[in-house]
mmCIF file of C-alpha atoms and ligand atoms in Angstrom:
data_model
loop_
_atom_site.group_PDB
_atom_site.id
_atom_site.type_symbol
_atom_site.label_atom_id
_atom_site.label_comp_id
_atom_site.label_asym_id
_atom_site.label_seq_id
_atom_site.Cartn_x
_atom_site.Cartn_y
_atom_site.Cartn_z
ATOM 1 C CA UNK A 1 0.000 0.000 0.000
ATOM 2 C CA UNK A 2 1.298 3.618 -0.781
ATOM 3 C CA UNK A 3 1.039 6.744 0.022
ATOM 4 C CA UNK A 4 -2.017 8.693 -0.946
ATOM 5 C CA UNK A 5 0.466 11.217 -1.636
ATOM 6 C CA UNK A 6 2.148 8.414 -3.529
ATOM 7 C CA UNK A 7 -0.936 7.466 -5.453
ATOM 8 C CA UNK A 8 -1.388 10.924 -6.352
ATOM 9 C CA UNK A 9 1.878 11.159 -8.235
ATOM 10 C CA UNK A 10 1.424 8.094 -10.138
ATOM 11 C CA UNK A 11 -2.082 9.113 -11.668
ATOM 12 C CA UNK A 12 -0.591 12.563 -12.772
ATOM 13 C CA UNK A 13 1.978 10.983 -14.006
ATOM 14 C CA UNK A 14 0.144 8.533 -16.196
ATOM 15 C CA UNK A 15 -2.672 11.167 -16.728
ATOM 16 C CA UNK A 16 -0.283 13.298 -18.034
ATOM 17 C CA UNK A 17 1.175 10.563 -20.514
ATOM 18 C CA UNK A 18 -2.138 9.771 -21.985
ATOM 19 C CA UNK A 19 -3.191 13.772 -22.490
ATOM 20 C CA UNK A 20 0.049 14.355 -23.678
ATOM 21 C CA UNK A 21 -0.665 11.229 -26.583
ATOM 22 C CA UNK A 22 -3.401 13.341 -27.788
ATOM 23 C CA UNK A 23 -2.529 17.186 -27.446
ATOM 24 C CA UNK A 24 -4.698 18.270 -24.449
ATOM 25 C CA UNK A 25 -3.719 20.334 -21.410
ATOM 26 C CA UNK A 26 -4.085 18.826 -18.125
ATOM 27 C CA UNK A 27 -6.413 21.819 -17.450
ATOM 28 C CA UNK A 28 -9.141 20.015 -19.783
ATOM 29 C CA UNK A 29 -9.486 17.113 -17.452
ATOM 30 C CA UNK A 30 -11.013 17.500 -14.071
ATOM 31 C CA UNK A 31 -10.009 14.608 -11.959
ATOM 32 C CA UNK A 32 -12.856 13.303 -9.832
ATOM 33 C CA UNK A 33 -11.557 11.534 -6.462
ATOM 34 C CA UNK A 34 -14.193 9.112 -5.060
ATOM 35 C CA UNK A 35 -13.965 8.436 -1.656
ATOM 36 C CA UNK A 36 -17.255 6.160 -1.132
ATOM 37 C CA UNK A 37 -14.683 3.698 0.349
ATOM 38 C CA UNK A 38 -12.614 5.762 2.131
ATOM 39 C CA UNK A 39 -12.847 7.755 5.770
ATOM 40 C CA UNK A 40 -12.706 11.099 5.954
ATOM 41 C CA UNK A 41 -9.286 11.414 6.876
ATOM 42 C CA UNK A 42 -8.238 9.544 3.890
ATOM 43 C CA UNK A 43 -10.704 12.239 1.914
ATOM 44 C CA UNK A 44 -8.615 14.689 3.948
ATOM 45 C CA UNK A 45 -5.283 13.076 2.337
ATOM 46 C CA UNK A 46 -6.602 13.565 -1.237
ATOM 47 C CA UNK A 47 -7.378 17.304 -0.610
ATOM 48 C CA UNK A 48 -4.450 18.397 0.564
ATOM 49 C CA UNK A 49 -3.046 17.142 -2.688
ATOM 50 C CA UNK A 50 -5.431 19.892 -4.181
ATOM 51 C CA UNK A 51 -8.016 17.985 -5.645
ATOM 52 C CA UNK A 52 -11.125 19.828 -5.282
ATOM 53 C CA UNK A 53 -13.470 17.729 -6.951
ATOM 54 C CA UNK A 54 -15.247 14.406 -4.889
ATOM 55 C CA UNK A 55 -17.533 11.723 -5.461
ATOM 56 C CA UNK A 56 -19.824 9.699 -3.247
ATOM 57 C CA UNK A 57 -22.688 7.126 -4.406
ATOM 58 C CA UNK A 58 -24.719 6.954 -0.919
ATOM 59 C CA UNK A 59 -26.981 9.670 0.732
ATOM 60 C CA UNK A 60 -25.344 9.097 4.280
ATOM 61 C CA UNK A 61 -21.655 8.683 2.714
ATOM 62 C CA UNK A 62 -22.371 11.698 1.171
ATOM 63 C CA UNK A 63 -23.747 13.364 4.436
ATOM 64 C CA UNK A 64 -21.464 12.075 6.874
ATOM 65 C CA UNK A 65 -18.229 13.521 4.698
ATOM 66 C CA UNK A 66 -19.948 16.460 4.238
ATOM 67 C CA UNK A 67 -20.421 17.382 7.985
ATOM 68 C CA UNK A 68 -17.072 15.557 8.355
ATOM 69 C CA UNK A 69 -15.175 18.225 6.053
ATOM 70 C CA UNK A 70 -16.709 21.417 5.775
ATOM 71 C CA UNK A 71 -14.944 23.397 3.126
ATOM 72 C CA UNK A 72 -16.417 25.733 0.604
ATOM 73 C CA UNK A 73 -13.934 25.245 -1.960
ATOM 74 C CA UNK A 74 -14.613 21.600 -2.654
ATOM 75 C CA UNK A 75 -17.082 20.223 -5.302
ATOM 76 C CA UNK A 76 -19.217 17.553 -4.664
ATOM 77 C CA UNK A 77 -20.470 14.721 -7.389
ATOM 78 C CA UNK A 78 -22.862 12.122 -6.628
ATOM 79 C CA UNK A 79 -22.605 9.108 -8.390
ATOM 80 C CA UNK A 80 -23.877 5.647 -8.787
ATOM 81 C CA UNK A 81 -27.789 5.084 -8.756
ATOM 82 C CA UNK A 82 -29.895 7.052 -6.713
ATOM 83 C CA UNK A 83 -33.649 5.899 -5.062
ATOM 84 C CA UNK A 84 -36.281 8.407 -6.233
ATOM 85 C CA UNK A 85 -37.499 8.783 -2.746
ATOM 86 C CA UNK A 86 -33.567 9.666 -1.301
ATOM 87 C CA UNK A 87 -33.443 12.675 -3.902
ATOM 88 C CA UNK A 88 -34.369 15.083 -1.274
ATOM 89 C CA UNK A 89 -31.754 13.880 1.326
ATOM 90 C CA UNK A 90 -28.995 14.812 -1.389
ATOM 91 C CA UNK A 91 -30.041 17.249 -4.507
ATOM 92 C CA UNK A 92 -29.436 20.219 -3.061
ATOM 93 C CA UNK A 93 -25.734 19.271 -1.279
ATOM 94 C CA UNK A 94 -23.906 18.300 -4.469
ATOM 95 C CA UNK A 95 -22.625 20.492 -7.302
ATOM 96 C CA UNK A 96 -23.130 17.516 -10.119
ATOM 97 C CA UNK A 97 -25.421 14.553 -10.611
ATOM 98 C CA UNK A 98 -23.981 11.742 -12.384
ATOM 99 C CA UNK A 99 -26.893 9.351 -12.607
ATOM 100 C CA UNK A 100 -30.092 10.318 -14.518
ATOM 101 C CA UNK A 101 -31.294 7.896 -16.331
ATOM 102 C CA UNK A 102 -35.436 8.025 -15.881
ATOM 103 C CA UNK A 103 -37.853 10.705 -16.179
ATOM 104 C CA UNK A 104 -39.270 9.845 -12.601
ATOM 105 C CA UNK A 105 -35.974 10.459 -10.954
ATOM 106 C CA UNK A 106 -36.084 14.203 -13.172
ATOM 107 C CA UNK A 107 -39.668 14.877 -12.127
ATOM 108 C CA UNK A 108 -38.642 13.963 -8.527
ATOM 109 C CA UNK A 109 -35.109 16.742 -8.858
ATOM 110 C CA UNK A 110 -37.246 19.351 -10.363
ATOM 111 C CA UNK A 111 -39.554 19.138 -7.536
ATOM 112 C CA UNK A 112 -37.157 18.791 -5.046
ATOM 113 C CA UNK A 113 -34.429 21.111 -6.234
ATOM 114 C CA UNK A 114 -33.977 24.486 -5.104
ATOM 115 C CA UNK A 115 -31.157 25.649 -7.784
ATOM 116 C CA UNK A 116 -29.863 24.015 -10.869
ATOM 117 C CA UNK A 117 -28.779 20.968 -11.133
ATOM 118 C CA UNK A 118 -25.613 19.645 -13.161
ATOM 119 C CA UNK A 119 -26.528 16.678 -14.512
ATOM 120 C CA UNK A 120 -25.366 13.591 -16.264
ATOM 121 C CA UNK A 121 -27.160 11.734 -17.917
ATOM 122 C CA UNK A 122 -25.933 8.120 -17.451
ATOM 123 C CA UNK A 123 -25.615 5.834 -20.632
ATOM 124 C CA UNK A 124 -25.144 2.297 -20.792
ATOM 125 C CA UNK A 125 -23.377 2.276 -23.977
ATOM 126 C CA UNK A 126 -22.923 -1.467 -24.118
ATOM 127 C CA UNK A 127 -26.654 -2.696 -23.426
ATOM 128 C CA UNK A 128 -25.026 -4.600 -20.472
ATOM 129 C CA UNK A 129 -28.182 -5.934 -18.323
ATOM 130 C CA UNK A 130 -27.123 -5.195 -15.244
ATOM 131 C CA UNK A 131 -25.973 -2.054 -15.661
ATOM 132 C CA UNK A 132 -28.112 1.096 -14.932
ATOM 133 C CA UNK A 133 -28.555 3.826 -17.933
ATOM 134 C CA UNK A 134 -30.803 4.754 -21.124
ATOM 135 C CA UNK A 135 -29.879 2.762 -24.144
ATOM 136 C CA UNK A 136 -27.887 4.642 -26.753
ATOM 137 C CA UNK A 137 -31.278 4.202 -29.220
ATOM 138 C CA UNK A 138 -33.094 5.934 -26.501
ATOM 139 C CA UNK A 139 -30.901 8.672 -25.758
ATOM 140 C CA UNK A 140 -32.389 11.109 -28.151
ATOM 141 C CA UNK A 141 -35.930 11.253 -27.209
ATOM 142 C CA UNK A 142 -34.758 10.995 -23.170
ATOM 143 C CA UNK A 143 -33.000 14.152 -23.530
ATOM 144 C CA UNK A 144 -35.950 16.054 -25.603
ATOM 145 C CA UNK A 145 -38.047 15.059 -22.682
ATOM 146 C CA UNK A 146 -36.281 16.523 -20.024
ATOM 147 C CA UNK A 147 -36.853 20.090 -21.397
ATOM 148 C CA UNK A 148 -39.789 20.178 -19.395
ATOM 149 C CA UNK A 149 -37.643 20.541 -16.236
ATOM 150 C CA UNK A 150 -36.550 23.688 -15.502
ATOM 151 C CA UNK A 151 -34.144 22.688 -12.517
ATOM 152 C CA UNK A 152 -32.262 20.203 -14.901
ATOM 153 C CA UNK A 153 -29.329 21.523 -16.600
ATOM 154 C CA UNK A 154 -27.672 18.191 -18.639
ATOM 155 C CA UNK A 155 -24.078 19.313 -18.794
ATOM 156 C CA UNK A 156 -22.722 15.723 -20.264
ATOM 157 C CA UNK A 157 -23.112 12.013 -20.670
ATOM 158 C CA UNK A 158 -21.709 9.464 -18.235
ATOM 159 C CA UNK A 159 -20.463 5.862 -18.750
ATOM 160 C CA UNK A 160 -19.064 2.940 -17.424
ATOM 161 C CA UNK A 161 -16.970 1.020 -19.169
ATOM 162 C CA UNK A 162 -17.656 -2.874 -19.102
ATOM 163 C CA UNK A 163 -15.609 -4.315 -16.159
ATOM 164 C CA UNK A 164 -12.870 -6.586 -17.057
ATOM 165 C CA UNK A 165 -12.896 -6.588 -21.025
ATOM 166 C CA UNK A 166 -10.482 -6.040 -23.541
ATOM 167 C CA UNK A 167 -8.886 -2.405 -24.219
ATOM 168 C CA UNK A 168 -10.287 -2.745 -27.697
ATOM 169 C CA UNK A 169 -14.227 -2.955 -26.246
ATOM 170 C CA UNK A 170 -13.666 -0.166 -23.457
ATOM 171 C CA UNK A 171 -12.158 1.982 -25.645
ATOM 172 C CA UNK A 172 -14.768 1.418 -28.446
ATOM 173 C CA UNK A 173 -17.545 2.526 -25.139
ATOM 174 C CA UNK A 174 -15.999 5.591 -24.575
ATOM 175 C CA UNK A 175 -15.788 6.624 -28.573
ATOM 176 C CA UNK A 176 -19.812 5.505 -28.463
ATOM 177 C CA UNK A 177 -20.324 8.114 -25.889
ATOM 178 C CA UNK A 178 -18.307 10.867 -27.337
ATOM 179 C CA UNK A 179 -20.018 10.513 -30.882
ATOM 180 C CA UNK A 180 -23.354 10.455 -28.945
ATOM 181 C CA UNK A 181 -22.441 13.867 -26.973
ATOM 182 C CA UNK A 182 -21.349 15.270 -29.891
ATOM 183 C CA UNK A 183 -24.525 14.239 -31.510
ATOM 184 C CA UNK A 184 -26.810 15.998 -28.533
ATOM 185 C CA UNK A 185 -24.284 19.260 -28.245
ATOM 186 C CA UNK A 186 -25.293 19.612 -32.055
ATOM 187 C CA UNK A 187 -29.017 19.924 -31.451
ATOM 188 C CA UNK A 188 -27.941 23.286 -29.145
ATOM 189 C CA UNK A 189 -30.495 23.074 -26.576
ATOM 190 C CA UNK A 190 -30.537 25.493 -23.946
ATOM 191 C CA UNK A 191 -31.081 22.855 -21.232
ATOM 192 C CA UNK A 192 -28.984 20.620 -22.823
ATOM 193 C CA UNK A 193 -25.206 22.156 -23.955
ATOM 194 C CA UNK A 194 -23.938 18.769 -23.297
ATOM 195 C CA UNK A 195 -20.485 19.418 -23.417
ATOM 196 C CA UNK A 196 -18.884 17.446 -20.737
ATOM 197 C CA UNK A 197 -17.940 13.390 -20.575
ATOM 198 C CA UNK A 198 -18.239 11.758 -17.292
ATOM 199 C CA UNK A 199 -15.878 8.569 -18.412
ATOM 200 C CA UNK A 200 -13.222 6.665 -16.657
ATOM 201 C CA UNK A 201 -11.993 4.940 -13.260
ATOM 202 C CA UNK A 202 -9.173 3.494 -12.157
ATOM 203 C CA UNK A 203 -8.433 0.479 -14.710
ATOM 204 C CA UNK A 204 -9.574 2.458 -17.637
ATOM 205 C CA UNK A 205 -9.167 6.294 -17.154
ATOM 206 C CA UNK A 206 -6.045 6.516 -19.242
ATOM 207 C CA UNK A 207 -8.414 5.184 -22.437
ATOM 208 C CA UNK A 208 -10.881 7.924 -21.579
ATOM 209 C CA UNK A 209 -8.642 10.418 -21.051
ATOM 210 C CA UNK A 210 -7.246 9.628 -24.988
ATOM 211 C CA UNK A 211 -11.243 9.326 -26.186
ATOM 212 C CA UNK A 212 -11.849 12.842 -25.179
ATOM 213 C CA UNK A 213 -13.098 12.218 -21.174
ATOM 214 C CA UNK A 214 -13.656 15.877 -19.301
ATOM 215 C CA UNK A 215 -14.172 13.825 -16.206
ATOM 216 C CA UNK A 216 -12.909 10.948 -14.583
ATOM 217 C CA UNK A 217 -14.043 9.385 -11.232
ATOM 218 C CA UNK A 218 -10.951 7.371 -9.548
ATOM 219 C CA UNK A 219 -11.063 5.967 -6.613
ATOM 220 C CA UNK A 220 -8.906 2.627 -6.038
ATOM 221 C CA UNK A 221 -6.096 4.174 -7.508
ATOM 222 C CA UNK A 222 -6.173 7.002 -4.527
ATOM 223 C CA UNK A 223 -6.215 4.924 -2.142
ATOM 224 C CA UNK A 224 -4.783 1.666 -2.410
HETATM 225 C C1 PLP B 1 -16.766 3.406 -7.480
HETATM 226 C C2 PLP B 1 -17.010 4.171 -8.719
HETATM 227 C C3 PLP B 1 -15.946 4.767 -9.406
HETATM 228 C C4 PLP B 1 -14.501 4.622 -9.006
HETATM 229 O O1 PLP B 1 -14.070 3.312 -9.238
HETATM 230 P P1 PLP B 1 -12.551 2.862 -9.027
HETATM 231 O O2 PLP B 1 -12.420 1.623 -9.851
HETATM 232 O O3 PLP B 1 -12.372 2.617 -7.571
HETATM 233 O O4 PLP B 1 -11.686 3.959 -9.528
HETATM 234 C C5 PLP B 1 -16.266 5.526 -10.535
HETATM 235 N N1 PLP B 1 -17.540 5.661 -10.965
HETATM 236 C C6 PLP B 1 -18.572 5.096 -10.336
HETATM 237 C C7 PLP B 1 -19.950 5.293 -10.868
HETATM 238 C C8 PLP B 1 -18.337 4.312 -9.199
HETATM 239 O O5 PLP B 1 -19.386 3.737 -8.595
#
């Protein structure tokens, strides 16, 4: 086990191979640390670092760190799938949702909301069964719908990669999901600008980072 500190280095270091690969400033990447494993004074660790930007993927995870570390400066994600009837418990503590993926968990944010929500909307790119997201056919007419919410701003699309396969198939996901944000940043909807891609953990970040990937969410890699 290393260092967070440790840890740190080594993902700017290969973060900074894989942008460099491709021409992009590190600036165009925001690294998401997720600390839904981790205490808060491993959280702590990853801040002092001076990354700014966490993730959790439980209401009292979320709440706990929260009251835990109280610091203005840090922006908070939520991530992973989200009851309809926990909405209220979270919406209005994070900066960015990562998980919309039904019109009852939108009608639930704009009624619970009381500011505008970054969202996300999750995509499950590879039709995987048990993974959570609209279906690439659906995307489309998902995203038309949601202009009915006025508390919904959908900055990006989200992914995850499959677990475990080849470079070849995860990197093939994460081009899906860039051609369909492209595709929904064309159709310049106010709601909708779409211009973000939530893509990338720990085994596969370096992919998404080369695929275009504004965001990644790493965890393991922190803290192991
Ligand atoms: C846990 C989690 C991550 C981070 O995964 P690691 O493999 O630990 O980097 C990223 N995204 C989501 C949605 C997660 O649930």
């Amino acid at each position: 086990m290393n260092s967070v500190k440790e840890n740190c280095g080594e993902i700017e270091r290969k973060l900074g191979l894989s942008l460099k690969r491709v021409g992009r400033e590190r600036s165009s990447v925001q690294v998401i640390a997720v600390t839904k494993s981790v205490s808060s004074k491993q959280t702590r660790a990853v801040i002092e670092e001076g990354y700014i930007h966490l993730a959790e993927n439980r209401p009292e995870g979320l709440a706990l760190k929260q009251e835990e570390i109280d610091d203005d400066c840090l922006i908070w994600h939520y991530i992973g799938n989200l009851q309809t009837r926990k909405v209220k418990k979270v919406i209005n503590s994070i900066d960015y949702f990562h998980a919309l993926d039904r019109l009852s968990l939108a009608k639930e944010i704009e009624k619970r909301a009381q500011k505008t929500i970054f969202c996300f909307v999750q995509v499950n790119v590879t039709g995987e069964d048990s993974k959570s997201g609209v279906s690439p056919d659906e995307l489309t007419e998902f995203i038309v719908s949601l202009s009915q919410y006025t508390k919904i701003k959908v900055v990006g699309l989200m992914t995850m990669a499959p677990l475990d396969a080849s470079e070849t198939i995860i990197r093939s996901a994460f081009i899906q999901l860039r051609e369909l944000q492209e595709m929904i940043k064309k159709k310049n909807l106010s709601y909708a600008p779409c211009t973000e891609l939530s893509m990338g953990m720990s085994k596969d970040y370096t992919i998404a980072v080369e695929e275009g990937a504004t965001f990644v969410r790493i965890g393991t890699s922190f803290f192991d």
